[in-house]
Tab-separated table of C-alpha atoms in Angstrom:
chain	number	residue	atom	x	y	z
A	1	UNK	CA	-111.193	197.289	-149.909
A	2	UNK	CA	-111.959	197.287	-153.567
A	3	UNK	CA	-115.443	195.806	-154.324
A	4	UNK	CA	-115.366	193.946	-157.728
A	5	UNK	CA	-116.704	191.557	-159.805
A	6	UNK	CA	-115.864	188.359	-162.200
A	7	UNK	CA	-116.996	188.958	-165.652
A	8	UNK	CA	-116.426	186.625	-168.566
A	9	UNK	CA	-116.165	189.091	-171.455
A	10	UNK	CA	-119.069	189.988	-174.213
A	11	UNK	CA	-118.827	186.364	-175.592
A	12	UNK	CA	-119.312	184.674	-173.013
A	13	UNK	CA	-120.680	186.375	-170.024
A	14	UNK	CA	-124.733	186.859	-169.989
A	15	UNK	CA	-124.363	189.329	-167.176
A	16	UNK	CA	-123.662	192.827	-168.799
A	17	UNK	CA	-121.349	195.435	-167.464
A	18	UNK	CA	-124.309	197.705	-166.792
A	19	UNK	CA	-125.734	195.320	-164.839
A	20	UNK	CA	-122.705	195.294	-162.709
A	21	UNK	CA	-122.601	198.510	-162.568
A	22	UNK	CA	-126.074	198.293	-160.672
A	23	UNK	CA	-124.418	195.917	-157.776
A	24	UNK	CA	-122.286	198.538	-156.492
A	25	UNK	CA	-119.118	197.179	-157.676
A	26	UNK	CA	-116.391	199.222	-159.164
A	27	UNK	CA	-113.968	196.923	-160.295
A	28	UNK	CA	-114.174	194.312	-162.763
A	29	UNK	CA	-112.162	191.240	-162.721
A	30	UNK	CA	-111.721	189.165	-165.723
A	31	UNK	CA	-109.292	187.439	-168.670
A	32	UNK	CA	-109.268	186.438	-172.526
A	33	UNK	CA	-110.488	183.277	-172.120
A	34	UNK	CA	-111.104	183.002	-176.238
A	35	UNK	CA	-107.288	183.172	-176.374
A	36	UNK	CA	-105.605	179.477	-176.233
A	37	UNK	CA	-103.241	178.541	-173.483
A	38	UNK	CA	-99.712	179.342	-174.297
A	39	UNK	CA	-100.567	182.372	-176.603
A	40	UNK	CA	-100.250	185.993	-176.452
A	41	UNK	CA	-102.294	188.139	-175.174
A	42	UNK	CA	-101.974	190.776	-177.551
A	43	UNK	CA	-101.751	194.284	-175.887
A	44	UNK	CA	-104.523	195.336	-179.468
A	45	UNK	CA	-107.184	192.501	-177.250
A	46	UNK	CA	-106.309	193.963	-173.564
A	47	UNK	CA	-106.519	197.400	-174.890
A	48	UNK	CA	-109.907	196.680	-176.407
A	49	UNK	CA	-111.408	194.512	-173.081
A	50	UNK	CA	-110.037	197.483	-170.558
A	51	UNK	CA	-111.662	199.892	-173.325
A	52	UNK	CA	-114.888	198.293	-172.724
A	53	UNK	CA	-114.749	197.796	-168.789
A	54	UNK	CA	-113.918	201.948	-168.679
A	55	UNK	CA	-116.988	202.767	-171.115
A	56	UNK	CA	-119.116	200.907	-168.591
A	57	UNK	CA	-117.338	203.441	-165.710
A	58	UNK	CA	-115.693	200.383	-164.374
A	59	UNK	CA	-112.234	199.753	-163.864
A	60	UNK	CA	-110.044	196.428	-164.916
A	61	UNK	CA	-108.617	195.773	-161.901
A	62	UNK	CA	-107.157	192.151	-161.573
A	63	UNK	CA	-106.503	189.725	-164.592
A	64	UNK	CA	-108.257	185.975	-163.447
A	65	UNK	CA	-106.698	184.822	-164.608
A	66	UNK	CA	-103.398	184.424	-167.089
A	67	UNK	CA	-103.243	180.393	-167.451
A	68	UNK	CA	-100.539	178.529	-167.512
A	69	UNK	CA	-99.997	175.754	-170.276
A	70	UNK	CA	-99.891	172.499	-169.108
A	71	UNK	CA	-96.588	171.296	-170.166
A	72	UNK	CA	-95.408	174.399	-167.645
A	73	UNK	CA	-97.156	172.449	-164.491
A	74	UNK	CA	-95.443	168.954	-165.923
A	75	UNK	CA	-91.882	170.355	-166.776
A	76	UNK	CA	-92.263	168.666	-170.106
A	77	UNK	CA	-89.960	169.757	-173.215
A	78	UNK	CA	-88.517	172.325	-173.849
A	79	UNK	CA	-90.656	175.398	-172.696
A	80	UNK	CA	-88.733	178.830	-173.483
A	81	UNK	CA	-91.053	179.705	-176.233
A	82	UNK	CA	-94.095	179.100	-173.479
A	83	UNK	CA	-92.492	181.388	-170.927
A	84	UNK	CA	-91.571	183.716	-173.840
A	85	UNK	CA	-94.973	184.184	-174.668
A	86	UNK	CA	-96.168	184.523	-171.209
A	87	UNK	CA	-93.823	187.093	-170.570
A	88	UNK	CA	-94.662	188.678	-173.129
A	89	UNK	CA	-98.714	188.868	-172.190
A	90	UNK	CA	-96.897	190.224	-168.628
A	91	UNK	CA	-95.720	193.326	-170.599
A	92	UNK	CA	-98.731	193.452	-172.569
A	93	UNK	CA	-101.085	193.630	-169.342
A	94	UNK	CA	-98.587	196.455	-167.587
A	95	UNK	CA	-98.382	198.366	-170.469
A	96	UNK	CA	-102.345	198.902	-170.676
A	97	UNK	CA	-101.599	199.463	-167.084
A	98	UNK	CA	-103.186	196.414	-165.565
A	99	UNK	CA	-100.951	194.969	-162.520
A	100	UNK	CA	-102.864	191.795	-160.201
A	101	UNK	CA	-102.359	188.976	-162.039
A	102	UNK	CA	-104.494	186.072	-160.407
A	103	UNK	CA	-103.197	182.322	-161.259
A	104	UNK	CA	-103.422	178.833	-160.178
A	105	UNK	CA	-101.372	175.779	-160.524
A	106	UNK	CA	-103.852	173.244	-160.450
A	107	UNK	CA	-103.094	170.250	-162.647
A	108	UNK	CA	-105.720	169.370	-165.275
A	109	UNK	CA	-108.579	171.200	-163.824
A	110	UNK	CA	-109.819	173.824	-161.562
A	111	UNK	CA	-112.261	174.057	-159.191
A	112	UNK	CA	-114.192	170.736	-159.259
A	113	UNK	CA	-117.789	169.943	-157.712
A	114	UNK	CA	-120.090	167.138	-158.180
A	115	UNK	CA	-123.812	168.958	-158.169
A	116	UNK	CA	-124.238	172.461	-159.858
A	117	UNK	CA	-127.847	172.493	-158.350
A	118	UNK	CA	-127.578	171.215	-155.339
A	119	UNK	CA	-130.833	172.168	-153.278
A	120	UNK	CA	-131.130	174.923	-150.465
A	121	UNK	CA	-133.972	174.343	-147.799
A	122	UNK	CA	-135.141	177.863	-148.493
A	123	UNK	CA	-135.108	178.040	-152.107
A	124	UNK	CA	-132.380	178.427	-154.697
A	125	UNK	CA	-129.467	175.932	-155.394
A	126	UNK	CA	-125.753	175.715	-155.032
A	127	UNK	CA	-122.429	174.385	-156.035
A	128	UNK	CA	-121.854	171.012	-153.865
A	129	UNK	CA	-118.818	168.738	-153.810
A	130	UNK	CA	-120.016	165.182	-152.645
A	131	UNK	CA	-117.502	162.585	-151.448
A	132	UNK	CA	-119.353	159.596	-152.560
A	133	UNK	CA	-120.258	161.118	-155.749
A	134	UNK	CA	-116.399	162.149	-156.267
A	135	UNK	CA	-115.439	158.605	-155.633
A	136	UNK	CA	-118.123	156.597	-157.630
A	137	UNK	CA	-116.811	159.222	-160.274
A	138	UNK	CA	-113.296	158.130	-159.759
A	139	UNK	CA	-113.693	154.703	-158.898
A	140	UNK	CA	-116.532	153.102	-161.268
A	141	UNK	CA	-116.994	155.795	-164.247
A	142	UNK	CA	-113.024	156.762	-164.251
A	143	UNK	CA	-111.322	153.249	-163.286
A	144	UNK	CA	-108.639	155.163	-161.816
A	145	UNK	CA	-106.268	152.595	-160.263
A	146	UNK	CA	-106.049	153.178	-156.511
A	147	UNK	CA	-108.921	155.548	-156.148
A	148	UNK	CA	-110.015	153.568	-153.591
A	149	UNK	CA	-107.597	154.298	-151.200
A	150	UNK	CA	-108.771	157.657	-151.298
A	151	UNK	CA	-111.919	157.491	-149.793
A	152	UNK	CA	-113.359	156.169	-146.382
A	153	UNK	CA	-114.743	152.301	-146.608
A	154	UNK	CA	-117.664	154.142	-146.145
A	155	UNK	CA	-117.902	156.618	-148.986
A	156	UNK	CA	-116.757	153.913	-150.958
A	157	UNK	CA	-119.264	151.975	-149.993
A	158	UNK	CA	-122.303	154.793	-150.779
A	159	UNK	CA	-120.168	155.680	-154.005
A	160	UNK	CA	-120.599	151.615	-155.230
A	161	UNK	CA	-124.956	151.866	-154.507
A	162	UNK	CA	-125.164	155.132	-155.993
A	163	UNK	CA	-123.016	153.927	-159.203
A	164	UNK	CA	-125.217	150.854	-159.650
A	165	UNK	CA	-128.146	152.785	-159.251
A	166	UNK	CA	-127.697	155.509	-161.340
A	167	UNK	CA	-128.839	156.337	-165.063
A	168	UNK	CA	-126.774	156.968	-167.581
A	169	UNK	CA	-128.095	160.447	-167.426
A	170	UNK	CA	-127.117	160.883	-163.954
A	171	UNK	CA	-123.730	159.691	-164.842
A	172	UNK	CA	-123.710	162.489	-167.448
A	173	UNK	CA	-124.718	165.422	-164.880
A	174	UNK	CA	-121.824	163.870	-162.662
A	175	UNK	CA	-118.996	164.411	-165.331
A	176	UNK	CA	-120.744	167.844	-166.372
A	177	UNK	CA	-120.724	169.130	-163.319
A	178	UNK	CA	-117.234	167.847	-162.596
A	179	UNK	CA	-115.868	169.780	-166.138
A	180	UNK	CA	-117.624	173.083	-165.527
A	181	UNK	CA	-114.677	174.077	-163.552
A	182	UNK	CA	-112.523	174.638	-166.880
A	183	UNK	CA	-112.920	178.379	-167.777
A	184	UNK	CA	-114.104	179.889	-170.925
A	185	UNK	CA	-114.892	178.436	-174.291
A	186	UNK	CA	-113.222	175.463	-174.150
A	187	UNK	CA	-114.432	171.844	-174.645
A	188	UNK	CA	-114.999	170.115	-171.736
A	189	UNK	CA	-113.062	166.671	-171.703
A	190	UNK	CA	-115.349	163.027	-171.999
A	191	UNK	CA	-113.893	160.051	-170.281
A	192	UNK	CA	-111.398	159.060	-172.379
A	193	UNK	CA	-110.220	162.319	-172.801
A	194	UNK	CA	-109.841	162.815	-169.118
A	195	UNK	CA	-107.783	159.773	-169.015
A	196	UNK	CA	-105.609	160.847	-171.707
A	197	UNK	CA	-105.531	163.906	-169.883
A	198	UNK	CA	-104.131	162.300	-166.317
A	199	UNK	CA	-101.859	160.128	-168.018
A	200	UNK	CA	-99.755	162.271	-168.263
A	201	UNK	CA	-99.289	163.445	-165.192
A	202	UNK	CA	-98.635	159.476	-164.402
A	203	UNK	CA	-95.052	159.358	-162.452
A	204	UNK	CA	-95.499	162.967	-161.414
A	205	UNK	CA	-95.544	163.607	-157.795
A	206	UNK	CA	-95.964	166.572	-155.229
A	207	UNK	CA	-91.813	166.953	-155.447
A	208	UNK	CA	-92.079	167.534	-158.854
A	209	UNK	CA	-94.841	169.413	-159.210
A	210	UNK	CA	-93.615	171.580	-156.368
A	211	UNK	CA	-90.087	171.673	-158.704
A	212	UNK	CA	-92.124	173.021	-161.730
A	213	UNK	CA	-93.803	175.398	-159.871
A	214	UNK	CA	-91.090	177.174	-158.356
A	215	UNK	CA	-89.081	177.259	-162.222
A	216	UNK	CA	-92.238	178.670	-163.183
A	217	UNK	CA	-91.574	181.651	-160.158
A	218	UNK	CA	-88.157	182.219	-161.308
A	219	UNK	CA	-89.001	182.610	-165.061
A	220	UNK	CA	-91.700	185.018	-164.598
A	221	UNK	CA	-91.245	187.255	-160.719
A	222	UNK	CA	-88.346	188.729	-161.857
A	223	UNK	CA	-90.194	190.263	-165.030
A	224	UNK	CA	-93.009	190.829	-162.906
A	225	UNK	CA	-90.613	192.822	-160.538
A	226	UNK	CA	-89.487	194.679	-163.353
A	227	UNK	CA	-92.912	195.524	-164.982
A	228	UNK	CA	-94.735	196.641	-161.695
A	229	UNK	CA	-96.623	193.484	-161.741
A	230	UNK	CA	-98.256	191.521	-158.742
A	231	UNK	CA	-98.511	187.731	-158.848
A	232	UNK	CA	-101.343	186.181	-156.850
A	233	UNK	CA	-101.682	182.388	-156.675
A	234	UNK	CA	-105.488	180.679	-156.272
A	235	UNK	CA	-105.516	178.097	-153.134
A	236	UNK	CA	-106.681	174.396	-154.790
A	237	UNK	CA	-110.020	173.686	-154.404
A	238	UNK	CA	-111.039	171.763	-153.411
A	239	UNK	CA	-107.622	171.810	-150.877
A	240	UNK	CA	-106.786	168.260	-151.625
A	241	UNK	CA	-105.505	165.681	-153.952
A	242	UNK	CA	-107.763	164.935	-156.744
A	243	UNK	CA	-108.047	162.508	-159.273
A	244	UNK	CA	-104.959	161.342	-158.613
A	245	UNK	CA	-102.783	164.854	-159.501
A	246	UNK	CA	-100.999	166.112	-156.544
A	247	UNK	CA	-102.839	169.401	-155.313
A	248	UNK	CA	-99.441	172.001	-153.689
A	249	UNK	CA	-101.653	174.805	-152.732
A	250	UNK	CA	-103.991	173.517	-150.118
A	251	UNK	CA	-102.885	175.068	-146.309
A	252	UNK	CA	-100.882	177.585	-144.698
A	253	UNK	CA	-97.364	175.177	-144.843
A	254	UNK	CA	-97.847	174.716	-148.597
A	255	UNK	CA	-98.670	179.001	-148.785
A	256	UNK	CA	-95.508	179.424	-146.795
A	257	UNK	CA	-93.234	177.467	-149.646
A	258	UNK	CA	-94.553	179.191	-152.323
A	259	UNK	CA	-93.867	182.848	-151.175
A	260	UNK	CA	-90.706	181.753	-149.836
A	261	UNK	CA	-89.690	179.890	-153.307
A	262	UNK	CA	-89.230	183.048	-155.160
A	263	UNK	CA	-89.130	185.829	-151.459
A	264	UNK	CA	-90.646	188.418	-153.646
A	265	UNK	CA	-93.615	191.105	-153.141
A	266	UNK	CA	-94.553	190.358	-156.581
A	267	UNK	CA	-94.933	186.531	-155.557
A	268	UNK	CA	-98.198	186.638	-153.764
A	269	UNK	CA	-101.593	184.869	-153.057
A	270	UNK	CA	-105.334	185.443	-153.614
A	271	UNK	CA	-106.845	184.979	-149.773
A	272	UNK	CA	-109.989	182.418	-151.807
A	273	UNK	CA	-112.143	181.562	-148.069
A	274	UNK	CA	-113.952	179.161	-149.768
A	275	UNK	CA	-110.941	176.958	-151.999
A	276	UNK	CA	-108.940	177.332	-148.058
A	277	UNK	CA	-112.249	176.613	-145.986
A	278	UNK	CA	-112.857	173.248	-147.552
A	279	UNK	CA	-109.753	171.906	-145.549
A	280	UNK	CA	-110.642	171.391	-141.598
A	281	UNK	CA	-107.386	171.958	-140.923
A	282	UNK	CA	-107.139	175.832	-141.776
A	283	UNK	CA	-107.687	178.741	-139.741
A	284	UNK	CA	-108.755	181.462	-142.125
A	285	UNK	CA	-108.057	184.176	-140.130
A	286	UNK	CA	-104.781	182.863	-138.830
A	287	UNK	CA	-103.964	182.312	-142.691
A	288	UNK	CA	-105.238	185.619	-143.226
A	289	UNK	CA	-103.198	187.683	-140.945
A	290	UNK	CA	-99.786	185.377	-141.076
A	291	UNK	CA	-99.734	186.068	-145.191
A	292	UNK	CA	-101.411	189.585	-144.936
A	293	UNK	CA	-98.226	191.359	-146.455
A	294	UNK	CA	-98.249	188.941	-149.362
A	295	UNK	CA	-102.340	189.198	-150.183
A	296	UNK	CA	-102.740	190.922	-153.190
A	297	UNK	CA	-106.496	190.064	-154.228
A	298	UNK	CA	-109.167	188.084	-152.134
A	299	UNK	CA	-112.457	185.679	-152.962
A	300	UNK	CA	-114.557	186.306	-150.059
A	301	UNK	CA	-117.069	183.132	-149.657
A	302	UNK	CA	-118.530	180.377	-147.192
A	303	UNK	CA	-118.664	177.105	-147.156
A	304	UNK	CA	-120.202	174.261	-145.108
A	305	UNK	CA	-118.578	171.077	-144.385
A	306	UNK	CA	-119.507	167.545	-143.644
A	307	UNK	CA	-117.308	164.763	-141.594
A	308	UNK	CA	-116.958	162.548	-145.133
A	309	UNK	CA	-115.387	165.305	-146.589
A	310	UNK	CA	-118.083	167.036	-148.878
A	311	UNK	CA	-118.527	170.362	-148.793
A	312	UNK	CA	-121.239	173.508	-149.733
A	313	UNK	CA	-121.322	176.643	-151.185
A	314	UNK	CA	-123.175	178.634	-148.351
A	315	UNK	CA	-124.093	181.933	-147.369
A	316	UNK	CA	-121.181	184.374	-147.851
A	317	UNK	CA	-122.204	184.904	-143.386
A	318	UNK	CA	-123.787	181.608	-142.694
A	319	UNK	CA	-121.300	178.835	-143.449
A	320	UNK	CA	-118.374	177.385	-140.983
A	321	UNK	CA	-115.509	180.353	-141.836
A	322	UNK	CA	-115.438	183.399	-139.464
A	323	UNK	CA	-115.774	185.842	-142.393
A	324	UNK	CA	-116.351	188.814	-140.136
A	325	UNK	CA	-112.151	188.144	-138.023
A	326	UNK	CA	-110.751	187.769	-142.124
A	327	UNK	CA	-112.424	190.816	-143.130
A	328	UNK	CA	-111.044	192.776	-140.182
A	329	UNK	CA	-107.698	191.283	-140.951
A	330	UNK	CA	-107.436	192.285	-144.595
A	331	UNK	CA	-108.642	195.425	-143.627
A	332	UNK	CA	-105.701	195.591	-141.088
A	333	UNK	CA	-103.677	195.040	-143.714
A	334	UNK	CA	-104.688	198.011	-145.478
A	335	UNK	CA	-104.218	200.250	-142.419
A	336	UNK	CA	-101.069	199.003	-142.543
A	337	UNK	CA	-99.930	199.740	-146.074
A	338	UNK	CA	-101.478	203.408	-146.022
A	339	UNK	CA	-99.447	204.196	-142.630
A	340	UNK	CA	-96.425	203.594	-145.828
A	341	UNK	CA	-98.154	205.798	-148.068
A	342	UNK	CA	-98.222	203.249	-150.727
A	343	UNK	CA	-100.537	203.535	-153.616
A	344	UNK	CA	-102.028	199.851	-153.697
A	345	UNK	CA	-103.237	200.080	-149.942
A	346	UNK	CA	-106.512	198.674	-150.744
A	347	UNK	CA	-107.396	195.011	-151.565
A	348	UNK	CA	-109.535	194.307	-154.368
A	349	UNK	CA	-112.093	191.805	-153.745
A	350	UNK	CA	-115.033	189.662	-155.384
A	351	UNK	CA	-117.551	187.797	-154.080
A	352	UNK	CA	-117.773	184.120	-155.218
A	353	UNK	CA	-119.786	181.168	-155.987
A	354	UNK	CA	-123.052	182.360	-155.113
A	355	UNK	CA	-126.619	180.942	-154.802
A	356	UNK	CA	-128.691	180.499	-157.923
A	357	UNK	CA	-131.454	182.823	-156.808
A	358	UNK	CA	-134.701	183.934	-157.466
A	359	UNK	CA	-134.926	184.687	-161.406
A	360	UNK	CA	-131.111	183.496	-161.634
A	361	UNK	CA	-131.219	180.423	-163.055
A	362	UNK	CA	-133.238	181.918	-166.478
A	363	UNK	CA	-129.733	183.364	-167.118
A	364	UNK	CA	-127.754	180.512	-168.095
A	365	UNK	CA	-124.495	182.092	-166.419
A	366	UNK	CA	-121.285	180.748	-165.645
A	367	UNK	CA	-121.923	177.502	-163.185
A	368	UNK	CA	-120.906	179.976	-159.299
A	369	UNK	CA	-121.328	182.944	-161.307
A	370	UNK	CA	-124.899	184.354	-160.622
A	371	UNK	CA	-125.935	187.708	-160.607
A	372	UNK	CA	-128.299	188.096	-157.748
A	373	UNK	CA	-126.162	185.204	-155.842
A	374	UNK	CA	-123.838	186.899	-155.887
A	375	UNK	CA	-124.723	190.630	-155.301
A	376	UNK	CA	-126.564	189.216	-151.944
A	377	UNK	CA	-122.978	188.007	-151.269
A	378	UNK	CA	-121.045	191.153	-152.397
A	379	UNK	CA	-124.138	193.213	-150.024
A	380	UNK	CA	-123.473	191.084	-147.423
A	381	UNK	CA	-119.517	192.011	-147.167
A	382	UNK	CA	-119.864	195.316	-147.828
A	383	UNK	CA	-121.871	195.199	-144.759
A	384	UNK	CA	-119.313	193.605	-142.524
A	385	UNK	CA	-116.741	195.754	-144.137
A	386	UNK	CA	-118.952	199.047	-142.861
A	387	UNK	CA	-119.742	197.930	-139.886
A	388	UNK	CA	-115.669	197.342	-139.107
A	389	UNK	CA	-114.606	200.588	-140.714
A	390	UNK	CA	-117.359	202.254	-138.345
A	391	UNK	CA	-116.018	200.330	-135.574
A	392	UNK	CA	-112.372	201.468	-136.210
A	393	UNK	CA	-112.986	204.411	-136.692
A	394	UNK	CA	-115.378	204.994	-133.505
């Protein structure tokens, strides 16, 4: 497996190449995320960015990721001169001879959590997504008609006495902390906004989400196909409906559809443990070695979950997913490929959403994007990997 590493880009990122060069990792994954959704990515501004990563004695190993415009995800207008332009960034990425494309198809935002900081009884913080806090978001800050049903009488309940308790600085963190999951430079939506935002997704269900979704496959596999390019889609996350927008990537059945919308080895998924582990209901390693063939990058992460529903960022070994039976699975995998002498027998991976630790926090990075967080993380796997190459090979 490929150890690498999510970097922002010199603008944005205050972790430096050379200081990923120090964790061990060899691969860097990253994207323009200066360039607006629904332009090209000139192959001038790849050229430059993979310059960069190789100066460093990295390598640019998997775009994270090449967005796709909103309209796309609603099916709204006429969008030829959107898939135009994406296609075009396709060529653009091949052509400086970059071939994982990571994506999601998450409507509105990405990952969402409630507390940035949330406390760890030994020291440090983490990212936390709290039911209650979710629903006094949606319910009292949001007004979203129906949120209610959501939720547990319970949560609801807790959501209502934290509301009416709260400051308006509190309420402030909340809706940070719920808008850090945008990537890149760009502005984070108020409450109106966000409104705007989900109204017009209003009349849009999982059918037709699902139906915009697989027109985006068609438009785009087939160039990927012809490019040498591999499409990976990111699991929701959290693996549920949110905010009202229909979430279509969330468990094993909804994996399943996708790869079998467009039945193409270009049309493939990103293995994330920690969007998938939110969700009860999934058997990472199952998930693991049923879509094995199909896995073309992986976020390797823990979380811990609670009966309401909320969930924590833990330790990449401590939290409720088996991460030792998916890393022997992916690395399966890899046997596998290598038995067909192909060149792309190994997996990239990154570790994600660490702990804020020790002098971390004095770095201002990315919200889940520490640098000792998440080289304890990346140490830890590379560990477990070891240990079951050692094994194997024994």
């Amino acid at each position: 497996m490929i150890e690498s590493w999510r970097w922002y880009g010199p603008e944005l990122d205050t972790i430096s190449l050379p200081q990923i060069a120090q964790t061990g990792a060899s691969g860097i994954v990253t994207a323009l995320h200066e360039i607006a959704y629904g332009e090209v990515w000139s192959r001038e501004a790849i050229a430059d960015r993979r310059a960069r990563i190789e100066a460093a004695g990295l390598h640019w190993y998997v775009v994270e990721s090449l967005p796709i415009h909103e309209r796309i995800k609603r099916g709204e207008g006429d969008l030829s001169a959107l898939f135009a332009n994406y296609r075009q960034s396709m060529a653009n990425l091949a052509a400086e001879g970059i071939t994982t494309i990571c994506y999601n198809f998450m409507p509105v935002l990405d990952w969402t959590r409630t507390d940035l900081t949330a406390p760890l009884a030994t020291g440090g913080s983490c990212l936390r997504f709290e039911a209650y806090r979710m629903a006094a978001f949606e319910i009292h800050m949001l007004g979203r008609e129906g949120a209610e049903a959501d939720y547990s009488p319970e949560v609801c309940a807790r959501a209502k006495t934290w509301f009416e308790g709260s400051t308006q600085d509190e309420r402030d963190a909340l809706l940070h902390a719920i808008m850090s999951g945008l990537p890149g430079a760009y502005d984070r939506y108020d409450i109106a906004g966000l409104r705007d935002q989900l109204a017009l997704y209003d009349g849009i269900d999982r059918d037709e989400i699902r139906r915009n979704f697989k027109r985006f496959l068609d438009e785009v596999i087939p160039a990927a196909e012809e490019l040498g390019l591999r499409f990976c889609v990111h699991p929701d996350d959290p693996p549920r409906d949110i905010l009202g927008l229909p979430r279509i990537v969330s468990n094993a059945e909804d994996i399943d559809w996708i790869l079998q919308a467009h039945d193409s080895p270009a049309n493939g998924l990103t293995l994330c443990t920690g969007s998938l582990g939110a969700n009860p209901a999934n058997d990472l390693p199952a998930i693991a070695e049923r879509f094995a063939p199909r896995i073309h990058f992986a976020h390797l992460r823990n979380v811990r979950k609670d009966p309401d529903g909320s969930f924590e960022e833990a330790a990449h070994l401590g939290g409720d997913s088996d991460m030792v039976a998916v890393a022997a699975a992916l690395l399966a995998e890899e046997t596998r490929r290598a038995s067909e002498g192909r060149a792309d027998a190994h997996i990239p991976f990154r570790p994600d959403h660490g702990h804020v630790l020790l002098d971390d926090a004095a770095r201002g990075s990315f919200p889940g994007y520490p640098l000792i967080g998440r080289m304890r993380g990346l140490a830890e796997m590379r560990g477990v990997i070891a240990g079951l190459r050692g094994r194997r090979d024994g």
